[in-house]
Coordinates of C-alpha atoms in Angstrom, one line a residue:
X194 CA -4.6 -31.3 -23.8
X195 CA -6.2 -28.0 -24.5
X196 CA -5.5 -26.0 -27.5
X197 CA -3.9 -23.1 -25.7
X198 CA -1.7 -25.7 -24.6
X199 CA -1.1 -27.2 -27.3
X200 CA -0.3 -24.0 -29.5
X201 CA 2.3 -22.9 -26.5
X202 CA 4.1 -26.0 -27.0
X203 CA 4.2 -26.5 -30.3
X204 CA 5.6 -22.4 -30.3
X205 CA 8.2 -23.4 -28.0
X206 CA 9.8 -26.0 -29.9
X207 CA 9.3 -24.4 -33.8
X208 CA 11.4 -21.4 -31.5
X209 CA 14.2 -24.2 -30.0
X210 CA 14.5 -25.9 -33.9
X211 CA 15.1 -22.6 -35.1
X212 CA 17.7 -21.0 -33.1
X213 CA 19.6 -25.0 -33.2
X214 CA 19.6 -24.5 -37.2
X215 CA 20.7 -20.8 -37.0
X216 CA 23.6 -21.7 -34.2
X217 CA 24.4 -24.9 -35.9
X218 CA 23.9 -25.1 -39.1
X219 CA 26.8 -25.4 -41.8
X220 CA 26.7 -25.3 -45.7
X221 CA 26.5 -28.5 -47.3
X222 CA 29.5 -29.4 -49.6
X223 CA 31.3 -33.1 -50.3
X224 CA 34.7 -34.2 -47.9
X225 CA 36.5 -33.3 -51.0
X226 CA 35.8 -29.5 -51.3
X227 CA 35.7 -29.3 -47.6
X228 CA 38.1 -26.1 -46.5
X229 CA 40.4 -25.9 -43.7
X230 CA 40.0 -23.9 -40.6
X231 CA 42.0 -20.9 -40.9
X232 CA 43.5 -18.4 -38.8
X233 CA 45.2 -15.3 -39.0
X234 CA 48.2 -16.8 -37.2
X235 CA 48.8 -20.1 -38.6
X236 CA 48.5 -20.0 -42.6
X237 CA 47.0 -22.7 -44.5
X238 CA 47.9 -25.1 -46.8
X239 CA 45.5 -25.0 -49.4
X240 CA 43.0 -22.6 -50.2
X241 CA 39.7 -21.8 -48.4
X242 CA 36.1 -21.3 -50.7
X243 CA 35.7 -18.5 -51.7
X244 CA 32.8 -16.3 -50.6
X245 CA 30.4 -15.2 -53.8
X246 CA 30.4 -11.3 -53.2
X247 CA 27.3 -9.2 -55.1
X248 CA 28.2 -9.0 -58.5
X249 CA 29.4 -5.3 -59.3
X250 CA 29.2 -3.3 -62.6
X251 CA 32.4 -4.1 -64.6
X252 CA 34.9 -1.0 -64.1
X253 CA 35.3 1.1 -67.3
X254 CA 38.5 1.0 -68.9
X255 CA 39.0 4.6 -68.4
X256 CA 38.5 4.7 -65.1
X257 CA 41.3 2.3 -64.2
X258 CA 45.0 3.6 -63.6
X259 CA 48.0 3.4 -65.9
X260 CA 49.3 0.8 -62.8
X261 CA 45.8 -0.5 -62.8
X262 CA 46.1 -1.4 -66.4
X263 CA 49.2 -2.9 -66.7
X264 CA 48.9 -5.3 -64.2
X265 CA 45.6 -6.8 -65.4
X266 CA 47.1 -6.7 -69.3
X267 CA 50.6 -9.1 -68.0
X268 CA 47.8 -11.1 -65.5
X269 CA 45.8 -11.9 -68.6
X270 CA 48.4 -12.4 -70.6
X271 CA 50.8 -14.9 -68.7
X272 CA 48.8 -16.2 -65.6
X273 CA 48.1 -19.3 -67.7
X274 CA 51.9 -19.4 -68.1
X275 CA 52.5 -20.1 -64.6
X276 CA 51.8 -24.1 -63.2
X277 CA 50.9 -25.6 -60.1
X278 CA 53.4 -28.5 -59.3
X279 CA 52.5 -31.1 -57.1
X280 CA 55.3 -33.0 -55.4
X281 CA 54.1 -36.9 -54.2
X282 CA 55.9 -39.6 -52.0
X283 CA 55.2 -43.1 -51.3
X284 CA 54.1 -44.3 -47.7
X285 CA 52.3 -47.1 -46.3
X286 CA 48.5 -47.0 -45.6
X287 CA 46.9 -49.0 -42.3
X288 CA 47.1 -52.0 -44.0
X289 CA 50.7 -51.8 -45.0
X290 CA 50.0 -50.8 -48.8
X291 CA 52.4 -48.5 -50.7
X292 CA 50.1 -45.2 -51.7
X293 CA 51.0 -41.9 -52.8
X294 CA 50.5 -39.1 -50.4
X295 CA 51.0 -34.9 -51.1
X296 CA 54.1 -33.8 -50.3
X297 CA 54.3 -30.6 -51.2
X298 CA 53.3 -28.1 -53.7
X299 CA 54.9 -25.2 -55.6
X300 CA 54.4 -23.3 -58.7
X301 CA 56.8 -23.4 -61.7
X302 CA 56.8 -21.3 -65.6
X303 CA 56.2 -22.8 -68.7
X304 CA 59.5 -22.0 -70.9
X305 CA 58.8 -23.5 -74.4
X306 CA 55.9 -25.1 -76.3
X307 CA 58.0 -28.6 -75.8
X308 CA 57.2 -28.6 -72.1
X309 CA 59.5 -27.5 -70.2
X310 CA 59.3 -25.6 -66.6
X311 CA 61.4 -24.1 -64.8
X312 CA 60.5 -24.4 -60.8
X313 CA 63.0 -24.5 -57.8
X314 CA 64.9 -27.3 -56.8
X315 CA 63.4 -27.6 -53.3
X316 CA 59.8 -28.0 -54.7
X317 CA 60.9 -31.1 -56.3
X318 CA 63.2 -32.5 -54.3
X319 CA 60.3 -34.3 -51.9
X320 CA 59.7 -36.5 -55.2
X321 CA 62.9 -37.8 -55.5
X322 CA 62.0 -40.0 -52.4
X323 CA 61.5 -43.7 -53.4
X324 CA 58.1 -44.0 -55.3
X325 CA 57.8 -40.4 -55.7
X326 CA 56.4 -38.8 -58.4
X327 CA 55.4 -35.1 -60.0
X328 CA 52.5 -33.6 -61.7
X329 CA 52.0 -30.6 -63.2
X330 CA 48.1 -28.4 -63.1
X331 CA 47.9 -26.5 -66.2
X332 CA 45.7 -22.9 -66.0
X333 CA 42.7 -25.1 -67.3
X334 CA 42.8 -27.9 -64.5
X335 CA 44.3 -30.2 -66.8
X336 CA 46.4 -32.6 -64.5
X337 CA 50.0 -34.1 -66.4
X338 CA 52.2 -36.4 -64.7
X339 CA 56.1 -34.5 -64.9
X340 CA 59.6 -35.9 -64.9
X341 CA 62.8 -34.3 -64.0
X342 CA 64.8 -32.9 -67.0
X343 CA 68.0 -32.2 -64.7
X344 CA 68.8 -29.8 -61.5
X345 CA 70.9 -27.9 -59.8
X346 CA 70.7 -27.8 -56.0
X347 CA 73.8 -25.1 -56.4
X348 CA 71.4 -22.6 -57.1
X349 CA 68.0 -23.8 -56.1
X350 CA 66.6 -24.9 -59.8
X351 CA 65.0 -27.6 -61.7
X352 CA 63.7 -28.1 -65.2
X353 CA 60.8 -30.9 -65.6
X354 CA 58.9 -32.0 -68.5
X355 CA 55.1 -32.6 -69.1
X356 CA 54.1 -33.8 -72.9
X357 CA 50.9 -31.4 -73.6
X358 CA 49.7 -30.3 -76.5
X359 CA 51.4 -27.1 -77.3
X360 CA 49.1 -24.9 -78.1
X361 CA 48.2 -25.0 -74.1
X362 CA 51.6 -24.2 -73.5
X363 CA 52.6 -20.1 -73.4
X364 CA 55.9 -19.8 -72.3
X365 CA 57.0 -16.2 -70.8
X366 CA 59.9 -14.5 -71.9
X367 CA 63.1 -14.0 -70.2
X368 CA 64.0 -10.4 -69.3
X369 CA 67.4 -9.5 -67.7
X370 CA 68.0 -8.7 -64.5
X371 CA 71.4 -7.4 -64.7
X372 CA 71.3 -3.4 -64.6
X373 CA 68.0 -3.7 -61.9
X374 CA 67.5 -0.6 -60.0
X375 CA 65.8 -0.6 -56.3
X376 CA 62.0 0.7 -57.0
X377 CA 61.5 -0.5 -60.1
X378 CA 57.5 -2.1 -59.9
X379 CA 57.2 -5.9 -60.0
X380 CA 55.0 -8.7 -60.5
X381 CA 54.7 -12.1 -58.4
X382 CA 52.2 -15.0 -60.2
X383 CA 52.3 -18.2 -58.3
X384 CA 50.3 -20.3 -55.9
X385 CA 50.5 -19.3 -52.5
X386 CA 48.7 -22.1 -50.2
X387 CA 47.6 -23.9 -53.2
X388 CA 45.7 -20.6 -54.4
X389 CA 46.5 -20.9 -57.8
X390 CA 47.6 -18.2 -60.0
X391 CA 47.4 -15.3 -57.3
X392 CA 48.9 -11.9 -58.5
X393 CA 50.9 -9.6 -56.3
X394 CA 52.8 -6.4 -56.8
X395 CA 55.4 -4.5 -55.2
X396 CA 59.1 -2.8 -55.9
X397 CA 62.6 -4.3 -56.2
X398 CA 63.8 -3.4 -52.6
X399 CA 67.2 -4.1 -53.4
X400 CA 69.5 -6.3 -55.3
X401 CA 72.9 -8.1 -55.3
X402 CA 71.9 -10.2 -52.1
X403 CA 73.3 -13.7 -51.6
X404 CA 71.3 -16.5 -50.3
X405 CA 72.2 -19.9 -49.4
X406 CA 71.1 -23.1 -50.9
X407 CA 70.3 -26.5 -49.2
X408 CA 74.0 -27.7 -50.5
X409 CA 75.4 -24.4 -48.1
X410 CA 76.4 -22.8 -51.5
X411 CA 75.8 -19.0 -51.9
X412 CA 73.5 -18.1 -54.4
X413 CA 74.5 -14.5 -55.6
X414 CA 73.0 -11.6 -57.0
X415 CA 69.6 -12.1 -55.6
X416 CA 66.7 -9.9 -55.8
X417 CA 65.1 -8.5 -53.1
X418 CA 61.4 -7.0 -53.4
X419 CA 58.5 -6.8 -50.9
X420 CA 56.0 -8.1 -53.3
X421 CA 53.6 -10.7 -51.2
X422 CA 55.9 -14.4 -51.5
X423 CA 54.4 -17.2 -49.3
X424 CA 54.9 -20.6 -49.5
X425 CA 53.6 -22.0 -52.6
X426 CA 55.1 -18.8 -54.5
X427 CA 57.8 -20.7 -54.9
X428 CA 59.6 -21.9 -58.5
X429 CA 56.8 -18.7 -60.0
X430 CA 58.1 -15.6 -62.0
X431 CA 59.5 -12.5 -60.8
X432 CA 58.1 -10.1 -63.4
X433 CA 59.0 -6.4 -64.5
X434 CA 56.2 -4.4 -66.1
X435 CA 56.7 -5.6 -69.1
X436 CA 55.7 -9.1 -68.3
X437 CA 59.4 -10.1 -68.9
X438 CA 60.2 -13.0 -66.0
X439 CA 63.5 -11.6 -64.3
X440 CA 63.8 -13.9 -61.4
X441 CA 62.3 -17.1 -59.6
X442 CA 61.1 -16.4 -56.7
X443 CA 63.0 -18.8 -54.3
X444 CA 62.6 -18.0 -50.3
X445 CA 61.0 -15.2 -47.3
X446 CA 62.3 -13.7 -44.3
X447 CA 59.8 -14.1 -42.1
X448 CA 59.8 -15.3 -38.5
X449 CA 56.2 -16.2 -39.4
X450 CA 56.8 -18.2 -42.3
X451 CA 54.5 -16.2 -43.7
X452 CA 55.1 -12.8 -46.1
X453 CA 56.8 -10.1 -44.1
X454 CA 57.8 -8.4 -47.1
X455 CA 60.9 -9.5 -47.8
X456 CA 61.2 -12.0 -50.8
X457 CA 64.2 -12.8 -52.8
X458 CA 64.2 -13.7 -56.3
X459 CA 67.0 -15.8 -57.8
X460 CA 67.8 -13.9 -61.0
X461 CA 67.2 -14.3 -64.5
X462 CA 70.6 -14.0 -66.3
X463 CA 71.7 -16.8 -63.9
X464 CA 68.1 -19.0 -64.7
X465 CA 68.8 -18.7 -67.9
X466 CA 72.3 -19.7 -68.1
X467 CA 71.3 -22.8 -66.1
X468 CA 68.0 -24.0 -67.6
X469 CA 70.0 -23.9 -70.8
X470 CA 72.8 -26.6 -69.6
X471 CA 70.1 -28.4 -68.1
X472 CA 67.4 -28.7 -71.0
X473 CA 71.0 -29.6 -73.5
X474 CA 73.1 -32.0 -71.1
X475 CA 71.1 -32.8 -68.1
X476 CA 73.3 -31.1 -65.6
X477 CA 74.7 -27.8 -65.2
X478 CA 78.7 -27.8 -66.3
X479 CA 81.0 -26.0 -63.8
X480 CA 84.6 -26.2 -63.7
X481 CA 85.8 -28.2 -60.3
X482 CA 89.2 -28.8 -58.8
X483 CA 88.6 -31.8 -57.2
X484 CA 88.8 -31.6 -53.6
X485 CA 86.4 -33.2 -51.7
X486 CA 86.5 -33.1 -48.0
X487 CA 88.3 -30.7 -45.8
X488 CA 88.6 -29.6 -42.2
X489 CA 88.7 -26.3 -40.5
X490 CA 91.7 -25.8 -38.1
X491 CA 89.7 -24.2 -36.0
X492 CA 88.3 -27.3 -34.7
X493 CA 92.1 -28.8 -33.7
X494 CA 93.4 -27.8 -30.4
X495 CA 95.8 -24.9 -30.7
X496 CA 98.8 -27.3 -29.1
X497 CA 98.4 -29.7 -31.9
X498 CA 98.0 -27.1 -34.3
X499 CA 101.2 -25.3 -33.7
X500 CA 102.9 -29.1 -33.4
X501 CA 101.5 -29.0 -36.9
X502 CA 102.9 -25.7 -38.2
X503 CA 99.7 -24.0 -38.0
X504 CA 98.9 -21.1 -36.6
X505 CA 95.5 -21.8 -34.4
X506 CA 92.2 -21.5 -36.1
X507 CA 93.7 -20.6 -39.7
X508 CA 93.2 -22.8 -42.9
X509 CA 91.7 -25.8 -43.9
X510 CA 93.1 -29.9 -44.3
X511 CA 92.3 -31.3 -47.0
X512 CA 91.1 -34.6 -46.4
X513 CA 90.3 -36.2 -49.7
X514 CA 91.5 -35.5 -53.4
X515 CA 89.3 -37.0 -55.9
X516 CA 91.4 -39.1 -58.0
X517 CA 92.3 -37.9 -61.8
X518 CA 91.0 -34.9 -60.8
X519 CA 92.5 -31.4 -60.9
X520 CA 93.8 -31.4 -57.5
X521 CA 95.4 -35.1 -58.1
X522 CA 97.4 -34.0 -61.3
X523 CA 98.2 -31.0 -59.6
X524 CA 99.9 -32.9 -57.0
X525 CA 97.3 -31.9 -53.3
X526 CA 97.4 -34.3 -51.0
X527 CA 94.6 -35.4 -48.4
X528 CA 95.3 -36.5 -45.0
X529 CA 97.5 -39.7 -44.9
X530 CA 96.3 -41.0 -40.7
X531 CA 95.4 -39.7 -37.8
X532 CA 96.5 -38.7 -34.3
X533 CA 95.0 -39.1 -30.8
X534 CA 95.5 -35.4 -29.1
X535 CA 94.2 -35.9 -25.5
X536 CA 90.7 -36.7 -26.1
X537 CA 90.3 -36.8 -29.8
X538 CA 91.1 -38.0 -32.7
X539 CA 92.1 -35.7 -35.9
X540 CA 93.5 -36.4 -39.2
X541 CA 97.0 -35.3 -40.2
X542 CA 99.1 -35.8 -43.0
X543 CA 97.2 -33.4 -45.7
X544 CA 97.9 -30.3 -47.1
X545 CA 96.5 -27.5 -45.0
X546 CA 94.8 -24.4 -47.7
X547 CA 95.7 -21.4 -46.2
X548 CA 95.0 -18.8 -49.9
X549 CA 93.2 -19.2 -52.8
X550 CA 94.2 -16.5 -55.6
X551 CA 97.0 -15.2 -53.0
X552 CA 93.4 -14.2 -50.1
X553 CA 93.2 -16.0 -47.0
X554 CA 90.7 -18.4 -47.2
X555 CA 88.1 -17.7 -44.3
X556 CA 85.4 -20.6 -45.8
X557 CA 85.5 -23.3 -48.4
X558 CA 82.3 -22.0 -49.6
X559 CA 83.8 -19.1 -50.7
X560 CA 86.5 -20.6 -52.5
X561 CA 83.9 -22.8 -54.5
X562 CA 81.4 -19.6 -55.0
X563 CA 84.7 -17.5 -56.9
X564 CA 85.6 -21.1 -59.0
X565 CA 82.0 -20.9 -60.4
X566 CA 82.3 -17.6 -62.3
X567 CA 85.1 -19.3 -64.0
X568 CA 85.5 -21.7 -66.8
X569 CA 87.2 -25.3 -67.2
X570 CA 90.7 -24.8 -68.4
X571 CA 91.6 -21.4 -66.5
X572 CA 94.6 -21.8 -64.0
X573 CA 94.0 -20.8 -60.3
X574 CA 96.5 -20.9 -57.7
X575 CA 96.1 -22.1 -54.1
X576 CA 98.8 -21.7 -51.7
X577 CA 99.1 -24.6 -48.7
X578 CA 101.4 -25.5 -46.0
X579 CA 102.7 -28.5 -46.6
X580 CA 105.3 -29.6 -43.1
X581 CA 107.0 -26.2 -42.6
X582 CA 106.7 -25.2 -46.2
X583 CA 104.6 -22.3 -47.8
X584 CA 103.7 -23.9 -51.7
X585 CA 102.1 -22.0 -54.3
X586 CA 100.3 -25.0 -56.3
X587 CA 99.0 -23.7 -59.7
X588 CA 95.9 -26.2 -60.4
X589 CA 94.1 -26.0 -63.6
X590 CA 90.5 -26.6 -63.5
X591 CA 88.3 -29.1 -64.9
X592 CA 84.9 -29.7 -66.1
X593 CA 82.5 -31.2 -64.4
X594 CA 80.2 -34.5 -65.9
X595 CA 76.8 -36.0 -65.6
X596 CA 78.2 -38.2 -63.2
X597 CA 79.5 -35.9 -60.7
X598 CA 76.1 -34.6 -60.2

């Protein structure tokens, strides 16, 4: 071959290896660090490497903002407060052996140097699956296995434990969200697709919202902002700019599932007052009355309703009373059989709840949202129809125990 020749060729393909390694080349890195693909429209699930930007001359202290300031001061003072929880299940691998796989993550605060944090009930909850389990990523990658201290699905909260040494636990101090105003500035620190300990601002948009738990009970006095929450955020603090926590941030509106700016916050003064019953007894006491099933009228046929007394679609039958309980001694009555109306079948026999506290009763939600601001040993009054009677029935309430949980 001549050398002409040869020198062409060997041109040609140097040029073919090149442009293949600048089209397909990809930076090395283990299966474990490997990233997911992201988009802008589907979010991911844990976070992506970071790209190494040119390092930049450190910004004089005087040339930051007031703002500017007292976000990096509360940032570096309590972003090691805040903890990455891992929620873990049991499921069976190809060859039908138990292993633990990721269910879930969330991020939860530190509240004392004993161990305790305070995250939402729905980050834990995948864990209480058979085989389950928790653990807990401190702000210096140490990894502790968690357990549950008590919770309360009522309003979306759990304590768990981890046994660290305390001087790696900084708790952050509760503030009170009572007397919040709309535009006061706020502070989210959390793990939003598992990047850990990511700082957002924003305002308090509004507050005394209601949101509902997984139980269908109304969580009230909510706070609203528009600081960045996405999933991962939540169980983290809601913080005012004193670095106070006044909320946990708990759920998003967003059609996206992704921030839209509208986050709500469940508050502090009602954290507080639950953490505390859950640290002491396990469980969160509420007074109860002790009815535990009921059905809508609105679901019988208007004949059999008005056979029954009823005007259509008002009140509720109470279908069960919990024995010894409030409702028992106070002499309710759930249904006592059933009746075939054309095609179905419906229970009869039980006292139907038409007022609680002398207001129509619209939901039994409602009812069992104005029983929790009150305390065990206060009298309410709920007024049935009971044959062709009208009954005012005084019930006092009770309390509730670890085993009603």
């Amino acid at each position: 071959m001549n050398t002409p020749i040869k020198v062409a060729l060997l041109t040609s393909l140097t040029t073919a290896a090149l442009v293949y390694v600048i089209l397909e080349w990809r930076p090395l890195r283990t299966e474990g660090s490997r990233g997911p693909e992201v988009s802008w429209a589907a979010p991911s699930t844990s976070p992506v490497e970071a790209v190494t930007a040119p390092a930049k001359p450190a910004a004089a202290a005087d040339s930051l903002s007031d703002d500017e300031q007292n976000n990096i001061e509360i940032y570096r003072k309590y972003s090691a407060s805040v903890v990455n929880i891992t929620s873990s299940a049991t499921a069976l691998n190809f060859y039908l052996q138990p292993v633990p796989v990721e269910e879930g993550t969330g991020s939860g605060v530190i509240l004392d140097t004993s161990g305790n944090i305070v995250t939402n009930y729905h980050v834990i909850e995948p864990s209480l699956k058979p085989g389950g389990g928790l653990d807990v990523t401190l702000a210096n990658n140490t990894k502790y296995p968690a357990r549950i201290v008590g919770k309360d699905v009522s309003n979306d909260l759990a304590v768990i434990r981890i046994d660290a040494p305390k001087e790696k636990l900084d708790p952050i101090p509760f503030g009170k969200s009572a007397g919040l105003l709309p535009g006061q500035k706020v502070l989210v620190i959390g793990n939003p697709f598992g990047y850990e300990r990511t700082l957002t601002t924003g305002i308090i948009s509004a507050t005394g919202r209601s949101i509902q738990a997984e139980n269908q009970r109304i969580i009230e006095n909510v706070i609203q902002t528009d600081a960045a929450i996405n999933p991962g955020n939540s169980g983290g603090p809601l913080l005012n700019r004193s670095g106070e926590m006044i909320g946990i941030n708990a759920q998003i509106a967003s059609p996206s599932q992704g921030s839209a700016g509208i986050g709500f916050a469940i508050p502090s003064d009602t954290v507080k007052r639950v953490v505390g019953d859950l640290i002491t007894y396990g469980y969160v006491r509420r007074p109860y009355v002790g009815i535990s099933q009921v059905q809508s009228m609105a679901s019988y046929p208007p004949g059999l309703a008005r056979q029954l007394g009823v005007t259509p679609g008002k009140g509720f039958m109470i279908i069960e009373v919990n024995r010894g309980s409030p409702a028992a001694r106070a002499g309710l009555r759930g249904m006592s059989g059933q009746v075939q109306y054309r095609l179905g079948i419906y229970p009869v026999g039980g006292d139907i709840l038409v007022a609680f506290e002398g207001k129509e009763i619209s939901s039994p939600v409602e009812v069992a949202n104005a029983i929790d601001h009150l305390k065990a040993g206060e009298k309410v009054t709920f007024t049935i129809l009971r044959g062709n009677q009208r009954i005012d029935v005084p019930v006092t309430l009770g309390e509730t125990t670890a085993e009603m949980q």
